[in-house]
Short mmCIF file of C-alpha atoms in Angstrom, two decimals:
data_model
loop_
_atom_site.label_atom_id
_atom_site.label_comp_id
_atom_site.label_asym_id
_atom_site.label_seq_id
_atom_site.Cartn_x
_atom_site.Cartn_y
_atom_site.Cartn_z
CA UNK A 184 0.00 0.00 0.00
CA UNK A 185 1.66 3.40 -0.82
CA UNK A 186 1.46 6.01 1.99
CA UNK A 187 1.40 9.77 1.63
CA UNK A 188 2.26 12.46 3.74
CA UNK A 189 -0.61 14.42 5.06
CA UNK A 190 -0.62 18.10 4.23
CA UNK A 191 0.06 18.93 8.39
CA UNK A 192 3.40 16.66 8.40
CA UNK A 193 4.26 17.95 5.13
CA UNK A 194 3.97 21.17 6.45
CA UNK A 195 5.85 20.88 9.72
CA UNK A 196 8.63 18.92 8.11
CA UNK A 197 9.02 21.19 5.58
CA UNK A 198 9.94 24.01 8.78
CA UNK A 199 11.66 21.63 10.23
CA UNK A 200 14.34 21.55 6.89
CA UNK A 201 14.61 25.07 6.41
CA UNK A 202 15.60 25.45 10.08
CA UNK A 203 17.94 22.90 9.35
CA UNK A 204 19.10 24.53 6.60
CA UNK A 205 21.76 26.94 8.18
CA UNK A 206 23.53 28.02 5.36
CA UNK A 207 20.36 28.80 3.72
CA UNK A 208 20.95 27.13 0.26
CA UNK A 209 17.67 25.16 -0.22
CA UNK A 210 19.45 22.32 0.57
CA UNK A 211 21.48 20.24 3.45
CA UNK A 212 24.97 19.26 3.69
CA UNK A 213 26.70 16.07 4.69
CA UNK A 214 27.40 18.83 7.82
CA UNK A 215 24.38 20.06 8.27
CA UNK A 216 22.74 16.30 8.17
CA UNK A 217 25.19 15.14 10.88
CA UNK A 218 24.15 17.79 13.13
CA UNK A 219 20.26 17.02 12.37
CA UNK A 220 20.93 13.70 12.84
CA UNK A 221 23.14 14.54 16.24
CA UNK A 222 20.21 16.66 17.34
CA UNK A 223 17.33 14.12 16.99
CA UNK A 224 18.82 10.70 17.76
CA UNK A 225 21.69 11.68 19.56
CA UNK A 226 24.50 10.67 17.20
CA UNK A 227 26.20 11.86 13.81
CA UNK A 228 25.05 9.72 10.64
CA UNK A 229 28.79 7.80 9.78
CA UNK A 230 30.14 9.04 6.01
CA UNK A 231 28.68 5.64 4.32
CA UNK A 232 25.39 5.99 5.69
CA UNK A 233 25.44 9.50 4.32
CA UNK A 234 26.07 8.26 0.74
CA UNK A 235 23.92 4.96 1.00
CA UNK A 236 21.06 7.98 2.13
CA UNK A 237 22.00 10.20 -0.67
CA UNK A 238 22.27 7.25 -3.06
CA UNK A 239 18.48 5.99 -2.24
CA UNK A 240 17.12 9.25 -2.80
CA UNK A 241 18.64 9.56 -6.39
CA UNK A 242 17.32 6.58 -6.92
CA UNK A 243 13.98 7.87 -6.63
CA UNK A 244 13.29 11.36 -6.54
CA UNK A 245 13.86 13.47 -9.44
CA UNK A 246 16.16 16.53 -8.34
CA UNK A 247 16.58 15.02 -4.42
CA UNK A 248 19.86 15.36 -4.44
CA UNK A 249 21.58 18.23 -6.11
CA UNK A 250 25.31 19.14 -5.91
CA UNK A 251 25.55 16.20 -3.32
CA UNK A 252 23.19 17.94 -0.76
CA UNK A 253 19.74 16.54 -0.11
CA UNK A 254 16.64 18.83 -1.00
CA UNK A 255 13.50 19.52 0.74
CA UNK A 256 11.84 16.86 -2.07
CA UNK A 257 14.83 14.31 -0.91
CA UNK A 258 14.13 15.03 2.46
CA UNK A 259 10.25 14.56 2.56
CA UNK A 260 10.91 11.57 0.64
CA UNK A 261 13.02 10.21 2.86
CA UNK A 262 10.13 10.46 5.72
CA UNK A 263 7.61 9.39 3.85
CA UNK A 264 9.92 5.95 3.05
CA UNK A 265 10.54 5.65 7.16
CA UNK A 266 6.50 5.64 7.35
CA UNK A 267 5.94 3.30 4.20
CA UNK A 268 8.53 0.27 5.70
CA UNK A 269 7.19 0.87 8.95
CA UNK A 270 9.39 3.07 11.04
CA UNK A 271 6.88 5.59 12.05
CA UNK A 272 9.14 6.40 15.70
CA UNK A 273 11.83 7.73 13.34
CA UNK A 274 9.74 10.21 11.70
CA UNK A 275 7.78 10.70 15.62
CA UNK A 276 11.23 11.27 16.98
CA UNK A 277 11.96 14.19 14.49
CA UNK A 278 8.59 16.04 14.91
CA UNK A 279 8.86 15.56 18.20
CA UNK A 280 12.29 17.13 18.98
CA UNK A 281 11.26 20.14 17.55
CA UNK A 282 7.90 20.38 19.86
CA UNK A 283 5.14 18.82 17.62
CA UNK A 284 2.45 17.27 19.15
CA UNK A 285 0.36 14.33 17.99
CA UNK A 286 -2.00 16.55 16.30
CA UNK A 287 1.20 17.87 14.34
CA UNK A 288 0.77 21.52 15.84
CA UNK A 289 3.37 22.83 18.29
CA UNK A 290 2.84 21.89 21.79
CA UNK A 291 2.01 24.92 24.84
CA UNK A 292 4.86 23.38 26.47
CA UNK A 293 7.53 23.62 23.70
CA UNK A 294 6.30 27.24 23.21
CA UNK A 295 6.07 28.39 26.37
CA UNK A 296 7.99 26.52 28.84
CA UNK A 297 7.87 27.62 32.31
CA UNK A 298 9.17 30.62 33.65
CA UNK A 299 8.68 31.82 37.26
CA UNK A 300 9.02 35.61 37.44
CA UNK A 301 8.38 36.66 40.56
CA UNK A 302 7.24 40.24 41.47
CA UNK A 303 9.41 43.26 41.49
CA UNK A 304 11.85 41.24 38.99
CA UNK A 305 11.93 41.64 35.13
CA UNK A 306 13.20 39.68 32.10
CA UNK A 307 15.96 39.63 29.93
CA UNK A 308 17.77 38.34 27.34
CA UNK A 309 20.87 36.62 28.36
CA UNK A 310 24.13 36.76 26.03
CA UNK A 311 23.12 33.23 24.92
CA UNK A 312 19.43 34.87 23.76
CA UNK A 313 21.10 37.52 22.01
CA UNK A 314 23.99 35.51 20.20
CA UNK A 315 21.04 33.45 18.74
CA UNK A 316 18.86 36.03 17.42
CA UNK A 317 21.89 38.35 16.10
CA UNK A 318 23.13 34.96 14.26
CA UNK A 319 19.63 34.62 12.61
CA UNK A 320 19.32 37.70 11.24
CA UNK A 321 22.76 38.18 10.31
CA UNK A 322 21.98 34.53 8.19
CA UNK A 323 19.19 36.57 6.71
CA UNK A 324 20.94 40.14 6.08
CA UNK A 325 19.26 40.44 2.48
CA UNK A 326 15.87 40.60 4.63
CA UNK A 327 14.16 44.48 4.78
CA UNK A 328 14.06 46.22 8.23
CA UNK A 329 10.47 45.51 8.12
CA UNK A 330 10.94 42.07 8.56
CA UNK A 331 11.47 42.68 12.53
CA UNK A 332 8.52 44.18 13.37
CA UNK A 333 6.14 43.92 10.76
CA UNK A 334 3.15 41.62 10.35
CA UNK A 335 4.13 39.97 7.48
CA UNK A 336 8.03 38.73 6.98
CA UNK A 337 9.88 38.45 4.47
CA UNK A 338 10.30 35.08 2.71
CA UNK A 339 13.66 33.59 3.91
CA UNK A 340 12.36 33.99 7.60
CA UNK A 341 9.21 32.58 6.61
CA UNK A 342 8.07 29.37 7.90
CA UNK A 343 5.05 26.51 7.48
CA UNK A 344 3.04 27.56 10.74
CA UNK A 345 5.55 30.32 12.04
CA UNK A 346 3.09 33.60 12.71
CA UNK A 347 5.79 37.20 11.93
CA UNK A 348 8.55 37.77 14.21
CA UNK A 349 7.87 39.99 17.05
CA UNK A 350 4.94 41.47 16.10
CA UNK A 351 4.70 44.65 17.55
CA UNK A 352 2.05 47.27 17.35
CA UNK A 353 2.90 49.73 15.50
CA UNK A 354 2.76 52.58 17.43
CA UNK A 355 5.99 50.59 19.32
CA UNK A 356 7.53 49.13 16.55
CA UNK A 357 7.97 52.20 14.07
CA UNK A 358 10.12 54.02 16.86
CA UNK A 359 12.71 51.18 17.51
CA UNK A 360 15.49 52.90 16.75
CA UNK A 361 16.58 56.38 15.02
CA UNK A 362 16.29 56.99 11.69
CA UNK A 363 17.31 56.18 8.97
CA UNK A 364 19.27 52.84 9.92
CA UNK A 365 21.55 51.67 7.42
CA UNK A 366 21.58 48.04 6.76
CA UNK A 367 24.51 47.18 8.96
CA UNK A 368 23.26 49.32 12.13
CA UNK A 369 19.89 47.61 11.48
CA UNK A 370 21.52 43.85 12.91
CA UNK A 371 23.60 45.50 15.39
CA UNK A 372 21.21 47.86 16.81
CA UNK A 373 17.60 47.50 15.76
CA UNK A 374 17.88 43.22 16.60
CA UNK A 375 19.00 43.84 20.18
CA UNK A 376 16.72 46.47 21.18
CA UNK A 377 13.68 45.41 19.60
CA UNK A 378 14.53 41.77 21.16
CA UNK A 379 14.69 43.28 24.57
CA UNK A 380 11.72 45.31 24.25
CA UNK A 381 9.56 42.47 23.50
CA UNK A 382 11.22 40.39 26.11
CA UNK A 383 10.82 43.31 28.93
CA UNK A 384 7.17 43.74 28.07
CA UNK A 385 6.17 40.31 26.91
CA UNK A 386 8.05 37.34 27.86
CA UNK A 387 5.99 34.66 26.58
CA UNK A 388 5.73 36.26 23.20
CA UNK A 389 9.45 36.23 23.10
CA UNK A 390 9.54 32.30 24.26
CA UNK A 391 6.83 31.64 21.77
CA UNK A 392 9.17 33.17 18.64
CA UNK A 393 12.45 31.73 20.58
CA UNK A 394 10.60 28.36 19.50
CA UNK A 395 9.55 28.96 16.26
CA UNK A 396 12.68 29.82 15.32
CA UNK A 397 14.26 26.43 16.65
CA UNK A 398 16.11 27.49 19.58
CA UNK A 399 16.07 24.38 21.81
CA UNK A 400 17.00 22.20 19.48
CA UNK A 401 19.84 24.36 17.39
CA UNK A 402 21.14 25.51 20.54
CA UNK A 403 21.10 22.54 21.66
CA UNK A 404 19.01 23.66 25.18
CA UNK A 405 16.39 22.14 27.44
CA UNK A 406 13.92 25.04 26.32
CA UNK A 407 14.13 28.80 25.40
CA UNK A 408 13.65 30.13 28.64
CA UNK A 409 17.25 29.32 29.58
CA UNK A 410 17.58 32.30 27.09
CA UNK A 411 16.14 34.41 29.11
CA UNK A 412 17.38 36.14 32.49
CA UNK A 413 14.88 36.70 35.36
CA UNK A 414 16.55 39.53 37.33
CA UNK A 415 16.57 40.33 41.07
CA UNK A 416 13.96 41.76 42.93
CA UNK A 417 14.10 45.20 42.80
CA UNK A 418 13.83 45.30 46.70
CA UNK A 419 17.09 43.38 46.77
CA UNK A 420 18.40 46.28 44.16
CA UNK A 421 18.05 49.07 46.57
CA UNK A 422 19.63 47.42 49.81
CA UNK A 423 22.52 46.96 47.53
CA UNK A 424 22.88 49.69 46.08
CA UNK A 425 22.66 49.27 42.73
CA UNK A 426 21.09 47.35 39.51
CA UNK A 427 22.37 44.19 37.94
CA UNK A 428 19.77 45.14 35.26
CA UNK A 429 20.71 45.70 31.95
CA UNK A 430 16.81 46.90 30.27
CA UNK A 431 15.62 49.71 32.52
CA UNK A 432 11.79 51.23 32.09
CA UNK A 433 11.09 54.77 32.95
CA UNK A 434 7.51 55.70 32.54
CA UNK A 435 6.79 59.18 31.61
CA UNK A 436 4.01 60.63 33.43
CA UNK A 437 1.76 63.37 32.86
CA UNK A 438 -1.20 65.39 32.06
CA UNK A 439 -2.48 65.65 28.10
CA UNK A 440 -0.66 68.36 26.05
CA UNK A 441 2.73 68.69 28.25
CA UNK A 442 4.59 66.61 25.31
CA UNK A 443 5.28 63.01 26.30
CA UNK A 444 5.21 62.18 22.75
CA UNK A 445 8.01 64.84 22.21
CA UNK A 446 10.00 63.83 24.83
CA UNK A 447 10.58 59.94 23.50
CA UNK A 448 10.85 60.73 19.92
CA UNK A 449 13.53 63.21 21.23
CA UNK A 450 15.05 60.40 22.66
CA UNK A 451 15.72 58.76 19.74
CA UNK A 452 16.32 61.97 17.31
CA UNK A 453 13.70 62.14 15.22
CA UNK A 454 10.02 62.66 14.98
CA UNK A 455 7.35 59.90 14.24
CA UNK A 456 3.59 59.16 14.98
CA UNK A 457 2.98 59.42 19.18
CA UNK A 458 5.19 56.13 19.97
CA UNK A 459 4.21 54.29 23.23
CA UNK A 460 7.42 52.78 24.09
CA UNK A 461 10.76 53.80 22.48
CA UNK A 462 14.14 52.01 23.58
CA UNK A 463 17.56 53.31 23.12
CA UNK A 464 20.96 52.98 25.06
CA UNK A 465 22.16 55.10 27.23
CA UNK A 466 25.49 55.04 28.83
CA UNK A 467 25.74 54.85 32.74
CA UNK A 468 29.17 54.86 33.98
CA UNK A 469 30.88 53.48 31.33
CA UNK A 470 28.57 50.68 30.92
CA UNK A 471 25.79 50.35 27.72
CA UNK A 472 22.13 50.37 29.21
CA UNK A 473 18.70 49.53 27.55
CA UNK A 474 16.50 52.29 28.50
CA UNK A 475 12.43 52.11 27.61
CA UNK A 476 10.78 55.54 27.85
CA UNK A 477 6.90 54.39 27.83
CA UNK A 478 4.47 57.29 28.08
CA UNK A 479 0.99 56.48 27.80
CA UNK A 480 -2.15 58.17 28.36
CA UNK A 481 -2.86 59.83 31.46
CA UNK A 482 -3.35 57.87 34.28
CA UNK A 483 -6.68 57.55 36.30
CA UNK A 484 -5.52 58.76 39.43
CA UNK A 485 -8.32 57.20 41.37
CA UNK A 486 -7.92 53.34 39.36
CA UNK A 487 -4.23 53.38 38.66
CA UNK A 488 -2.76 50.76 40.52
CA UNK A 489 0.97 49.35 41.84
CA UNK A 490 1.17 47.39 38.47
CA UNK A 491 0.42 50.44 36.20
CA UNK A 492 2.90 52.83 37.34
CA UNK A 493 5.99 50.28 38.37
CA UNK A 494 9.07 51.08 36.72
CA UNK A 495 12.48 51.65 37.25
CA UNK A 496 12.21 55.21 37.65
CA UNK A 497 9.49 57.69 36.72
CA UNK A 498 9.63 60.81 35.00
CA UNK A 499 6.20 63.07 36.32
CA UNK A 500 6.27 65.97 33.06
CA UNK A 501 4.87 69.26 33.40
CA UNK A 502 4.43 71.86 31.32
CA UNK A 503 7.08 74.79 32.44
CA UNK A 504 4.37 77.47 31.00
CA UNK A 505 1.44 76.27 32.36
CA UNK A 506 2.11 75.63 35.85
CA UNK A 507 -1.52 74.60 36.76
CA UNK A 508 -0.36 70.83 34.91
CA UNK A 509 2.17 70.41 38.00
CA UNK A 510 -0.84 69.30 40.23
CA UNK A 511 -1.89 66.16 38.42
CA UNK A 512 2.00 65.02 38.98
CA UNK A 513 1.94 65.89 42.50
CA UNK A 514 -0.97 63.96 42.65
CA UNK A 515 0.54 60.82 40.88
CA UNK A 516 3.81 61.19 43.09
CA UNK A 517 1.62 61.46 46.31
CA UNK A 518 0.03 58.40 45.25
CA UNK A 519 2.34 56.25 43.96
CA UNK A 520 6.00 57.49 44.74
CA UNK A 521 5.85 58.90 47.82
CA UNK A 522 7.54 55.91 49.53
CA UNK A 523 10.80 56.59 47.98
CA UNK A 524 10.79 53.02 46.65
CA UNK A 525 11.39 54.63 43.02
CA UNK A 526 13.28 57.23 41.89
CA UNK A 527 11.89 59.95 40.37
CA UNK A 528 13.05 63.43 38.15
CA UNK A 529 10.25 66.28 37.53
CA UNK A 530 10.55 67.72 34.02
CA UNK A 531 9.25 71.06 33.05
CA UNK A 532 8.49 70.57 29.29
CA UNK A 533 8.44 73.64 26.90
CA UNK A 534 11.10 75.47 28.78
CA UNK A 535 11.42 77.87 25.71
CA UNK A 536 8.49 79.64 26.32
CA UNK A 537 7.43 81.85 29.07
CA UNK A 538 6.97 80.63 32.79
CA UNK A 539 3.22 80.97 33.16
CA UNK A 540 1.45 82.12 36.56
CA UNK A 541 1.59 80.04 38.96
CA UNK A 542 -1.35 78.91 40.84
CA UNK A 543 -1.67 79.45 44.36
CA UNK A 544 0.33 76.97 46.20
CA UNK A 545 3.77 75.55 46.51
CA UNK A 546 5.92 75.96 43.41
CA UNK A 547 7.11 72.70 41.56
CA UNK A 548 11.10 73.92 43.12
CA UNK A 549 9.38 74.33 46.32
CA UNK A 550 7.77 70.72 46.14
CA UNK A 551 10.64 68.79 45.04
CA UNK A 552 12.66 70.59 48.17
CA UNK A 553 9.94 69.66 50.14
CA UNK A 554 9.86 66.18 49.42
CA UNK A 555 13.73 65.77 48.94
CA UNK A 556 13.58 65.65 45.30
CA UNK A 557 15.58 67.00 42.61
CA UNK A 558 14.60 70.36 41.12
CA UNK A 559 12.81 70.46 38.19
CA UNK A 560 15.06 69.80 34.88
CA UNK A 561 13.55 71.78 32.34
CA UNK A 562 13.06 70.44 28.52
CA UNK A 563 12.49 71.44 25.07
CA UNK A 564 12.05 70.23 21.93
CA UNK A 565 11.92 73.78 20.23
CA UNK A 566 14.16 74.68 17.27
CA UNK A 567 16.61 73.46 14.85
CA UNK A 568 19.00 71.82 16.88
CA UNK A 569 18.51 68.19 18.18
CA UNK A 570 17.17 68.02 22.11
CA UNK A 571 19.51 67.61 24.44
CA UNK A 572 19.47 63.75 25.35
CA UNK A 573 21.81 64.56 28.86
CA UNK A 574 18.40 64.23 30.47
CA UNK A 575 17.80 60.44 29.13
CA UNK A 576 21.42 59.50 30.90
CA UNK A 577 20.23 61.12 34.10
CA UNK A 578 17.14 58.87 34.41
CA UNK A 579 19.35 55.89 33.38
CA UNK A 580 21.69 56.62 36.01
CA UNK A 581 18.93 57.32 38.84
CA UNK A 582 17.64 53.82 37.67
CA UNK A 583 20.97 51.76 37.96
CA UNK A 584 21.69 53.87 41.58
CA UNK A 585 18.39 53.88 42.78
CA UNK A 586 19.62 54.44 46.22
CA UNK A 587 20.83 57.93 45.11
CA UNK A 588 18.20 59.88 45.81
CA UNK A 589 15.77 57.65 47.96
CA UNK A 590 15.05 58.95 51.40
CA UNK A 591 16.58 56.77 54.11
CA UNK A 592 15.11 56.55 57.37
CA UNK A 593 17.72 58.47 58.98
CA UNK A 594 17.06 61.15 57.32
CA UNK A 595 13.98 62.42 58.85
CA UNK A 596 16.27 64.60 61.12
CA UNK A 597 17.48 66.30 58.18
CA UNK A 598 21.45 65.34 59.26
CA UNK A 599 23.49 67.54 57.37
CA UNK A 600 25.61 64.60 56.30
CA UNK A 601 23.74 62.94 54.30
CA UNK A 602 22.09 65.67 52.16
CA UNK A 603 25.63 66.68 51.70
CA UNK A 604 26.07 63.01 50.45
CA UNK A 605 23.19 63.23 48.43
CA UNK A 606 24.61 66.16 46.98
CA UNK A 607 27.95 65.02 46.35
CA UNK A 608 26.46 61.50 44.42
CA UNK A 609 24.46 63.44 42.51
CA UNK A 610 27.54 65.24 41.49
CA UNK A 611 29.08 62.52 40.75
CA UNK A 612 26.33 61.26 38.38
CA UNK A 613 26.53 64.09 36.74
CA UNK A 614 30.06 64.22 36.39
CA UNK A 615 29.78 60.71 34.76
CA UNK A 616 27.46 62.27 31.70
CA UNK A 617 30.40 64.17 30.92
CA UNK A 618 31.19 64.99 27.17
CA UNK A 619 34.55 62.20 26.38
CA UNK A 620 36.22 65.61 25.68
CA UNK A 621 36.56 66.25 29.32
CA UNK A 622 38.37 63.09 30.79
CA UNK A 623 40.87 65.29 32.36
CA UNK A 624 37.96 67.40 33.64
CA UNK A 625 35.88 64.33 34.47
CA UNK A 626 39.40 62.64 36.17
CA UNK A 627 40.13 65.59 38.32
CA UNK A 628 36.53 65.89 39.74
CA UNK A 629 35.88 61.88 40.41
CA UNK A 630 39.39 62.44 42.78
CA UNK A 631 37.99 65.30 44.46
CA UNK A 632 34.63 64.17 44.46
CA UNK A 633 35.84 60.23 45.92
CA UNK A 634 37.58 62.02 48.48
CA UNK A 635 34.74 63.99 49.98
CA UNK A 636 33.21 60.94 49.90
CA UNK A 637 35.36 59.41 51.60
CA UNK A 638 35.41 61.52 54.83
CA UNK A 639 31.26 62.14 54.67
CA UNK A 640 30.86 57.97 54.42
CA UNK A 641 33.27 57.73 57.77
CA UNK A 642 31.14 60.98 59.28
CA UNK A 643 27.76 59.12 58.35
CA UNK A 644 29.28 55.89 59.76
CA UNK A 645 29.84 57.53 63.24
CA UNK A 646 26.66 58.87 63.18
CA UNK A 647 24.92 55.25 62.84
CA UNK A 648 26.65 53.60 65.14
CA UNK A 649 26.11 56.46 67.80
CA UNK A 650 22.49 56.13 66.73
CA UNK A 651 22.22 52.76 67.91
#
């Protein structure tokens, strides 16, 4: 009785060769069979079984073997013979490895394997995640830049049963990166970020593509979530000291009209449709950051909850010439911020034009003194020249020190120490955004500046241990 492939094993077979296929020639090599054959069964096919394979499949399919490689038609043949004489576990063995079920459709539990992420941490591509993807697309360079974020991808990525890589709305995905990216910037830059984004906001979408892209079984791994990092609690941040985190968030928060969209297409250089989220890296002590600005809507003061306005560090915007918009972000620090378990920066948008009246009240300088805050940074996106992106680096650092500029409990005696050590790490952070032209500048003040430190830390030191 002759026995056909159905069109669902056709199909999934068929994915399975072209993710075979790593040199992307429409064919595989005695290599590239090996390693298959490695992958599935545990052990390399020996040189004469190669060519007895080979030799079977000229035998009988026209065009299975060309230029001594076997073919997808040599390949499906060569399945549909295991199934004919009877060897159905060899062809079970293959689907199975890379996560088919018995219905032939990828199983939940080869796309999203579990991942415990407990609260106050956040995920993260690991250096294994991001050697994969950056060797995929670099195997695929003649694909468009569209093929990362739009619905539809390009044909060399596209697989039997694979839905688009990282589909992201729009409004996210069209402000990846600034513009325009030449093709070589596009792997190094746009394939990092826009892999972290989508792993930061939505870790089993990232798994899910992880899989249909093959990476247990190329890489060889258990499952794709050891490609992924699950950081520390951010409570265990702050007693340290400082972030292991490499993908910060900062939400942007403010009333309508004070120009959130403005500030993260400034971010990135250039102007676009309102994005939601924009990520870009910023530099933070010598070190390369991810930082997502996400600015959406305003918030409902009286519904917003813990969930909606966690983040790394917040930036509350204002509008510098209407100072009446300062009270919905005293409102949301009240709220939300007030227990100095995030850092946050008030901006005064639209410092080009006039200061407007200010409503009775305390001033947004006279606030942020009151609460121990920094004074308001003013920002503007006015005229020729690009905005100033000093600000960006100054939320990046807040949100790798968060300690900086978080009340401690011994402060509520205002000790002169440490708001002169507050004042002196502030410094510091700001002597780290420093232009490179500077080093002697930026050398000469880290000496003076560790040296203060130095003799406030032993001052605050005496202080505690008097205190106790």
């Amino acid at each position: 009785m002759f026995l056909q492939l159905k069109p669902a094993c056709t199909q999934a077979l068929t994915r399975i060769f072209r993710l075979s296929d790593q040199d992307l020639d429409q064919a595989l090599s005695d290599e590239e069979l090996s390693a298959f054959q490695k992958s599935c069964f545990g052990h390399p096919l020996a040189p004469q079984a190669l060519e007895d394979v080979k030799r079977v499949v000229c035998k009988n399919v026209v065009g299975g073997v060309q230029d001594n490689r076997l073919t997808l038609d040599g390949f499906l043949f060569l399945n549909t013979l295991f199934i004919q004489r009877g060897r159905h576990e060899t062809t079970w063995t293959i689907l199975r490895r890379f996560g088919y079920s018995d219905s032939l459709e990828l199983t939940a539990d080869y796309l999203c394997p579990r991942l415990h992420v407990p609260p106050g941490c956040s995920t993260e591509l690991n250096h294994r995640g991001y050697q994969f993807l950056q060797q995929v697309f670099e195997k695929h360079d003649q694909v468009s830049a569209t093929t990362l974020v739009s619905p539809c991808p390009a044909k060399p990525l596209q697989c039997p049963a694979t839905p688009a890589w990282f589909p992201l709305p729009v409004d996210v995905s069209t402000s990846l990166l600034p513009l325009p990216p030449p093709p070589a910037a596009f792997l190094t830059d746009a394939v990092p970020r826009a892999s972290s984004l989508v792993t930061y906001l939505d870790v089993q979408r990232c798994l899910k593509h992880l899989g249909y892209l093959g990476y247990p079984t190329l890489c060889e791994q258990d499952s794709q979530a050891q490609a992924i990092t699950v950081t520390r609690e951010k409570r265990l941040d702050q007693e340290k000291g400082q972030t292991q985190r490499n993908v910060l968030m900062c939400k942007v928060v403010g009333a309508r009209g004070v120009g959130k969209s403005s500030f993260l297409q400034a971010f990135l250089g250039h102007s676009l449709r309102a994005p939601i989220h924009v990520i870009n890296t910023v530099l933070v002590s010598g070190q390369e950051k991810y930082l997502i600005v996400s600015a959406g809507s305003e918030i409902p003061i009286m519904l917003a909850t813990s969930l909606d306005t966690a983040c790394d560090v917040a930036c509350l915007m204002f509008d510098g010439s209407d100072p009446a918009s300062f009270a919905f972000c005293a409102t949301v620090y009240k709220r939300h911020y007030m227990d100095g378990q995030t850092p946050c920066l008030f901006v005064s948008s639209k410092a080009d034009l006039p200061a407007g009246v200010a409503p009775p009240g305390l001033s947004p300088g006279e606030f942020c003194r009151r609460h121990r805050l920094p004074a308001p940074t003013p920002f503007s996106c006015s005229g020729l020249a690009q905005p100033s992106t000093d600000i960006f680096t100054q939320l990046a650092t807040m949100a790798a020190f968060p300690w900086v500029l978080a009340p401690r409990p011994w402060e509520e005696g205002g000790l002169p120490y440490t708001r002169a050590l507050r004042v002196l790490i502030t410094w510091l952070c700001w002597v780290g955004a420093l232009r490179p032209t500077s080093t002697w500048l930026r050398g000469m003040l880290v000496a003076v500046g560790a040296t203060v430190a130095a003799v406030l830390s032993f001052s605050l030191y005496r202080i505690l241990m008097k205190s106790r």
